[in-house]
mmCIF file of C-alpha atoms in Angstrom:
data_model
loop_
_atom_site.group_PDB
_atom_site.id
_atom_site.type_symbol
_atom_site.label_atom_id
_atom_site.label_comp_id
_atom_site.label_asym_id
_atom_site.label_seq_id
_atom_site.Cartn_x
_atom_site.Cartn_y
_atom_site.Cartn_z
ATOM 1 C CA MET M 1 0.000 0.000 0.000
ATOM 2 C CA SER M 2 1.134 3.532 -0.637
ATOM 3 C CA GLU M 3 0.646 6.957 0.877
ATOM 4 C CA ASP M 4 -2.618 7.045 -1.109
ATOM 5 C CA SER M 5 -3.921 4.084 0.836
ATOM 6 C CA PRO M 6 -7.353 4.819 2.347
ATOM 7 C CA ILE M 7 -6.344 3.274 5.681
ATOM 8 C CA PHE M 8 -3.205 4.290 7.553
ATOM 9 C CA LEU M 9 -2.164 2.092 10.445
ATOM 10 C CA ARG M 10 -0.069 3.456 13.267
ATOM 11 C CA LEU M 11 1.137 0.917 15.805
ATOM 12 C CA ASN M 12 1.532 1.816 19.409
ATOM 13 C CA PHE M 13 3.453 -0.585 21.627
ATOM 14 C CA ASP M 14 3.168 0.480 25.246
ATOM 15 C CA GLY M 15 4.701 3.930 25.073
ATOM 16 C CA ARG M 16 7.417 3.148 22.543
ATOM 17 C CA PRO M 17 7.890 5.341 19.501
ATOM 18 C CA ARG M 18 5.049 4.645 17.084
ATOM 19 C CA PHE M 19 5.468 2.727 13.879
ATOM 20 C CA GLY M 20 3.373 3.869 10.943
ATOM 21 C CA PRO M 21 3.302 4.584 7.228
ATOM 22 C CA GLY M 22 6.221 7.035 7.254
ATOM 23 C CA LYS M 23 8.654 4.627 8.908
ATOM 24 C CA ALA M 24 7.465 1.710 6.753
ATOM 25 C CA ALA M 25 8.015 3.763 3.602
ATOM 26 C CA LEU M 26 11.458 4.839 4.823
ATOM 27 C CA LEU M 27 12.452 1.192 5.345
ATOM 28 C CA GLU M 28 11.362 0.390 1.791
ATOM 29 C CA VAL M 29 13.290 3.251 0.272
ATOM 30 C CA ILE M 30 16.416 2.384 2.310
ATOM 31 C CA ARG M 31 16.094 -1.203 1.066
ATOM 32 C CA ASP M 32 15.809 0.037 -2.542
ATOM 33 C CA GLN M 33 18.401 2.834 -2.379
ATOM 34 C CA GLY M 34 20.940 1.107 -0.135
ATOM 35 C CA SER M 35 21.581 4.307 1.797
ATOM 36 C CA ILE M 36 19.831 6.259 4.550
ATOM 37 C CA THR M 37 20.981 9.584 3.128
ATOM 38 C CA ARG M 38 19.777 8.770 -0.381
ATOM 39 C CA ALA M 39 16.520 7.361 0.983
ATOM 40 C CA GLY M 40 15.887 10.553 2.936
ATOM 41 C CA LYS M 41 16.638 12.644 -0.132
ATOM 42 C CA ALA M 42 14.304 10.532 -2.277
ATOM 43 C CA MET M 43 11.553 11.115 0.291
ATOM 44 C CA GLY M 44 12.176 14.876 0.548
ATOM 45 C CA MET M 45 13.407 14.449 4.121
ATOM 46 C CA SER M 46 16.480 16.014 5.687
ATOM 47 C CA TYR M 47 19.513 13.824 6.356
ATOM 48 C CA LYS M 48 19.003 14.466 10.061
ATOM 49 C CA ARG M 49 15.326 13.492 10.009
ATOM 50 C CA ALA M 50 15.983 10.238 8.136
ATOM 51 C CA TRP M 51 18.754 9.238 10.566
ATOM 52 C CA SER M 52 16.656 10.128 13.572
ATOM 53 C CA LEU M 53 13.746 7.976 12.332
ATOM 54 C CA VAL M 54 16.160 5.087 11.751
ATOM 55 C CA GLU M 55 17.573 5.490 15.259
ATOM 56 C CA GLU M 56 14.046 5.484 16.663
ATOM 57 C CA MET M 57 13.192 2.279 14.801
ATOM 58 C CA ASN M 58 16.474 0.634 15.762
ATOM 59 C CA GLY M 59 15.907 1.502 19.409
ATOM 60 C CA MET M 60 12.367 0.218 19.713
ATOM 61 C CA PHE M 61 13.028 -3.385 18.691
ATOM 62 C CA ALA M 62 15.424 -5.898 20.248
ATOM 63 C CA GLU M 63 17.512 -5.967 17.042
ATOM 64 C CA PRO M 64 18.213 -2.962 14.816
ATOM 65 C CA LEU M 65 16.067 -2.808 11.665
ATOM 66 C CA VAL M 66 18.703 -0.990 9.596
ATOM 67 C CA GLU M 67 22.431 -1.673 9.474
ATOM 68 C CA SER M 68 24.604 1.136 8.174
ATOM 69 C CA SER M 69 28.242 1.909 7.542
ATOM 70 C CA ARG M 70 29.186 5.575 7.669
ATOM 71 C CA GLY M 71 31.794 7.092 5.379
ATOM 72 C CA GLY M 72 32.664 6.658 1.689
ATOM 73 C CA ALA M 73 31.884 8.977 -1.199
ATOM 74 C CA ASP M 74 28.104 8.772 -0.809
ATOM 75 C CA GLY M 75 28.007 8.745 2.987
ATOM 76 C CA GLY M 76 28.097 4.981 3.503
ATOM 77 C CA GLY M 77 25.639 2.254 2.680
ATOM 78 C CA ALA M 78 22.696 0.846 4.574
ATOM 79 C CA ARG M 79 20.569 -2.247 4.372
ATOM 80 C CA LEU M 80 17.670 -3.813 6.214
ATOM 81 C CA THR M 81 18.534 -6.507 8.741
ATOM 82 C CA GLN M 82 16.462 -9.675 8.990
ATOM 83 C CA ALA M 83 14.471 -7.954 11.762
ATOM 84 C CA GLY M 84 13.899 -4.992 9.419
ATOM 85 C CA VAL M 85 12.635 -7.249 6.644
ATOM 86 C CA THR M 86 10.326 -9.048 9.099
ATOM 87 C CA VAL M 87 8.904 -5.871 10.670
ATOM 88 C CA LEU M 88 8.252 -4.325 7.264
ATOM 89 C CA ALA M 89 6.558 -7.468 5.962
ATOM 90 C CA ALA M 90 4.392 -7.804 9.083
ATOM 91 C CA TYR M 91 3.331 -4.155 8.853
ATOM 92 C CA ARG M 92 2.416 -4.427 5.151
ATOM 93 C CA ALA M 93 0.522 -7.676 5.782
ATOM 94 C CA LEU M 94 -1.352 -6.014 8.646
ATOM 95 C CA GLU M 95 -2.343 -3.107 6.375
ATOM 96 C CA GLN M 96 -3.553 -5.528 3.727
ATOM 97 C CA LYS M 97 -5.577 -7.594 6.207
ATOM 98 C CA ALA M 98 -7.105 -4.504 7.801
ATOM 99 C CA ALA M 99 -8.197 -3.241 4.383
ATOM 100 C CA GLU M 100 -9.734 -6.610 3.516
ATOM 101 C CA ALA M 101 -11.453 -6.974 6.885
ATOM 102 C CA GLY M 102 -12.880 -3.457 6.679
ATOM 103 C CA VAL M 103 -14.321 -3.481 3.172
ATOM 104 C CA ALA M 104 -17.935 -3.203 4.370
ATOM 105 C CA GLU M 105 -17.199 -0.354 6.809
ATOM 106 C CA MET M 106 -15.177 1.552 4.229
ATOM 107 C CA ALA M 107 -18.097 1.223 1.791
ATOM 108 C CA VAL M 108 -20.463 2.658 4.429
ATOM 109 C CA LEU M 109 -18.099 5.578 5.056
ATOM 110 C CA ARG M 110 -17.530 6.260 1.360
ATOM 111 C CA GLY M 111 -21.289 6.253 0.852
ATOM 112 C CA LEU M 112 -21.606 9.071 3.380
ATOM 113 C CA LEU M 113 -18.937 11.310 1.854
ATOM 114 C CA GLY M 114 -20.125 14.535 0.333
ATOM 115 C CA ASP M 115 -19.194 15.810 -3.073
ATOM 116 C CA MET M 116 -16.456 18.255 -2.088
ATOM 117 C CA SER M 117 -16.327 19.819 -5.556
ATOM 118 C CA GLU M 118 -19.965 20.975 -5.198
ATOM 119 C CA ARG M 119 -19.129 22.833 -2.019
ATOM 120 C CA ARG M 120 -16.475 25.061 -3.488
ATOM 121 C CA MET U 1 -10.902 0.889 21.603
ATOM 122 C CA SER U 2 -9.152 3.672 23.403
ATOM 123 C CA GLU U 3 -6.094 5.846 22.965
ATOM 124 C CA ASP U 4 -4.147 2.903 24.411
ATOM 125 C CA SER U 5 -5.171 0.727 21.495
ATOM 126 C CA PRO U 6 -2.139 -0.871 19.831
ATOM 127 C CA ILE U 7 -3.486 -0.055 16.356
ATOM 128 C CA PHE U 8 -4.561 3.441 15.336
ATOM 129 C CA LEU U 9 -6.469 3.750 12.081
ATOM 130 C CA ARG U 10 -6.457 6.966 10.134
ATOM 131 C CA LEU U 11 -8.772 7.101 7.130
ATOM 132 C CA ASN U 12 -7.854 9.021 4.059
ATOM 133 C CA PHE U 13 -10.567 9.667 1.488
ATOM 134 C CA ASP U 14 -9.070 11.177 -1.624
ATOM 135 C CA GLY U 15 -7.566 14.338 -0.214
ATOM 136 C CA ARG U 16 -10.314 15.108 2.298
ATOM 137 C CA PRO U 17 -9.443 15.876 5.916
ATOM 138 C CA ARG U 18 -8.426 12.613 7.589
ATOM 139 C CA PHE U 19 -10.561 10.809 10.087
ATOM 140 C CA GLY U 20 -8.743 9.063 12.907
ATOM 141 C CA PRO U 21 -8.708 8.311 16.621
ATOM 142 C CA GLY U 22 -8.840 11.949 17.735
ATOM 143 C CA LYS U 23 -11.992 12.780 15.790
ATOM 144 C CA ALA U 24 -13.649 9.503 16.753
ATOM 145 C CA ALA U 25 -12.950 10.191 20.424
ATOM 146 C CA LEU U 26 -14.272 13.749 20.076
ATOM 147 C CA LEU U 27 -17.542 12.435 18.596
ATOM 148 C CA GLU U 28 -17.913 10.069 21.554
ATOM 149 C CA VAL U 29 -17.303 12.781 24.119
ATOM 150 C CA ILE U 30 -19.710 15.155 22.363
ATOM 151 C CA ARG U 31 -22.326 12.379 22.396
ATOM 152 C CA ASP U 32 -21.736 11.836 26.132
ATOM 153 C CA GLN U 33 -21.382 15.497 27.180
ATOM 154 C CA GLY U 34 -24.017 17.002 24.879
ATOM 155 C CA SER U 35 -21.803 19.991 24.131
ATOM 156 C CA ILE U 36 -18.810 20.704 21.895
ATOM 157 C CA THR U 37 -17.323 23.117 24.400
ATOM 158 C CA ARG U 38 -17.643 20.685 27.302
ATOM 159 C CA ALA U 39 -16.307 17.848 25.146
ATOM 160 C CA GLY U 40 -13.255 19.875 24.193
ATOM 161 C CA LYS U 41 -12.668 20.780 27.830
ATOM 162 C CA ALA U 42 -12.999 17.132 28.895
ATOM 163 C CA MET U 43 -10.366 16.231 26.288
ATOM 164 C CA GLY U 44 -7.971 19.028 27.274
ATOM 165 C CA MET U 45 -8.587 20.776 23.970
ATOM 166 C CA SER U 46 -9.230 24.461 23.373
ATOM 167 C CA TYR U 47 -12.745 25.578 22.475
ATOM 168 C CA LYS U 48 -11.396 26.710 19.115
ATOM 169 C CA ARG U 49 -9.705 23.391 18.366
ATOM 170 C CA ALA U 50 -12.808 21.353 19.228
ATOM 171 C CA TRP U 51 -15.020 23.519 17.012
ATOM 172 C CA SER U 52 -12.540 23.415 14.166
ATOM 173 C CA LEU U 53 -12.402 19.599 14.283
ATOM 174 C CA VAL U 54 -16.204 19.464 14.266
ATOM 175 C CA GLU U 55 -16.342 21.810 11.276
ATOM 176 C CA GLU U 56 -13.821 19.637 9.468
ATOM 177 C CA MET U 57 -15.880 16.515 10.129
ATOM 178 C CA ASN U 58 -19.121 18.219 9.171
ATOM 179 C CA GLY U 59 -17.574 19.436 5.909
ATOM 180 C CA MET U 60 -16.150 16.138 4.735
ATOM 181 C CA PHE U 61 -19.387 14.145 4.722
ATOM 182 C CA ALA U 62 -22.594 14.854 2.809
ATOM 183 C CA GLU U 63 -24.483 15.383 6.091
ATOM 184 C CA PRO U 64 -23.057 17.042 9.197
ATOM 185 C CA LEU U 65 -21.983 14.607 11.928
ATOM 186 C CA VAL U 66 -22.665 17.027 14.777
ATOM 187 C CA GLU U 67 -25.655 19.335 15.191
ATOM 188 C CA SER U 68 -25.218 22.231 17.557
ATOM 189 C CA SER U 69 -27.128 25.201 18.899
ATOM 190 C CA ARG U 70 -25.066 28.146 20.026
ATOM 191 C CA GLY U 71 -25.986 30.282 23.018
ATOM 192 C CA GLY U 72 -27.439 29.560 26.447
ATOM 193 C CA ALA U 73 -25.646 29.513 29.767
ATOM 194 C CA ASP U 74 -23.234 26.726 28.861
ATOM 195 C CA GLY U 75 -22.609 27.764 25.266
ATOM 196 C CA GLY U 76 -25.341 25.725 23.634
ATOM 197 C CA GLY U 77 -25.848 22.020 23.228
ATOM 198 C CA ALA U 78 -24.683 19.566 20.609
ATOM 199 C CA ARG U 79 -25.591 16.067 19.571
ATOM 200 C CA LEU U 80 -24.554 13.523 16.972
ATOM 201 C CA THR U 81 -26.739 13.292 13.886
ATOM 202 C CA GLN U 82 -27.673 9.928 12.405
ATOM 203 C CA ALA U 83 -24.690 10.338 10.038
ATOM 204 C CA GLY U 84 -22.466 10.999 13.067
ATOM 205 C CA VAL U 85 -23.693 7.865 14.816
ATOM 206 C CA THR U 86 -23.142 5.818 11.649
ATOM 207 C CA VAL U 87 -19.637 7.170 10.947
ATOM 208 C CA LEU U 88 -18.554 6.597 14.540
ATOM 209 C CA ALA U 89 -19.927 3.043 14.579
ATOM 210 C CA ALA U 90 -18.287 2.198 11.233
ATOM 211 C CA TYR U 91 -14.939 3.548 12.424
ATOM 212 C CA ARG U 92 -15.056 1.586 15.703
ATOM 213 C CA ALA U 93 -16.101 -1.587 13.856
ATOM 214 C CA LEU U 94 -13.232 -1.090 11.403
ATOM 215 C CA GLU U 95 -10.761 -0.758 14.291
ATOM 216 C CA GLN U 96 -12.104 -3.909 15.877
ATOM 217 C CA LYS U 97 -11.946 -5.903 12.635
ATOM 218 C CA ALA U 98 -8.428 -4.664 11.863
ATOM 219 C CA ALA U 99 -7.256 -5.741 15.315
ATOM 220 C CA GLU U 100 -8.836 -9.174 14.884
ATOM 221 C CA ALA U 101 -7.482 -9.640 11.357
ATOM 222 C CA GLY U 102 -3.980 -8.622 12.410
ATOM 223 C CA VAL U 103 -3.528 -10.761 15.518
ATOM 224 C CA ALA U 104 -0.769 -12.902 13.961
ATOM 225 C CA GLU U 105 1.188 -9.908 12.633
ATOM 226 C CA MET U 106 0.880 -8.041 15.926
ATOM 227 C CA ALA U 107 2.246 -11.134 17.702
ATOM 228 C CA VAL U 108 5.227 -11.194 15.327
ATOM 229 C CA LEU U 109 5.903 -7.505 15.952
ATOM 230 C CA ARG U 110 5.521 -7.810 19.721
ATOM 231 C CA GLY U 111 7.937 -10.734 19.664
ATOM 232 C CA LEU U 112 10.575 -8.491 18.089
ATOM 233 C CA LEU U 113 10.250 -5.642 20.588
ATOM 234 C CA GLY U 114 13.216 -5.034 22.825
ATOM 235 C CA ASP U 115 13.085 -4.600 26.558
ATOM 236 C CA MET U 116 13.181 -0.805 26.763
ATOM 237 C CA SER U 117 13.769 -0.819 30.503
ATOM 238 C CA GLU U 118 17.075 -2.673 30.037
ATOM 239 C CA ARG U 119 18.354 0.004 27.722
ATOM 240 C CA ARG U 120 18.035 2.852 30.163
#
């Protein structure tokens, strides 16, 4: 699912930092770009913001989700650990299952939406 | 489900204002308190913020979700319309179904959480 998904899930584990669509997307872009800095740039995020989200994710689970090596011409590489791959997959599966389970409710809600274009 | 729920759902209908746990909770407190002002106060929210959230909700659906009368000693009363009751029920049912559908994934994620107390 993408940022256009009708349902965003944000997970809240007993006062830990939350895990939601922004962190999931960041993990995917790090996986694809092989670098936290490049992933941040691709998402229009500052270097500092991307690193701070990674540190938050790494700190909330028993194992880090992202492994990185600093240095080198492009600021070092990064990749998802096995824990990172598992967390991302579980989150995406959860999104998918929630969307499937909620089809009837989403239809009810969509049926109640107004025509915004008429109001302008 | 409450603010302590492990899964927050935020609904995103094609660029409209989003509908999530804060608005759902506000609808419930308005229903119970019979007043937008009192509901905002009970939720530690400014009068202005509570009214602005209600206006956002009323504008995104074809029918308003909250009906209010200004004036009177306590600033007028408010109640949920039929559309408000239906939207709130659909949202709570969606949360419940998402939690049920995602039990296995939530167990995987919980199993990967670190012991935060050890890290301090």
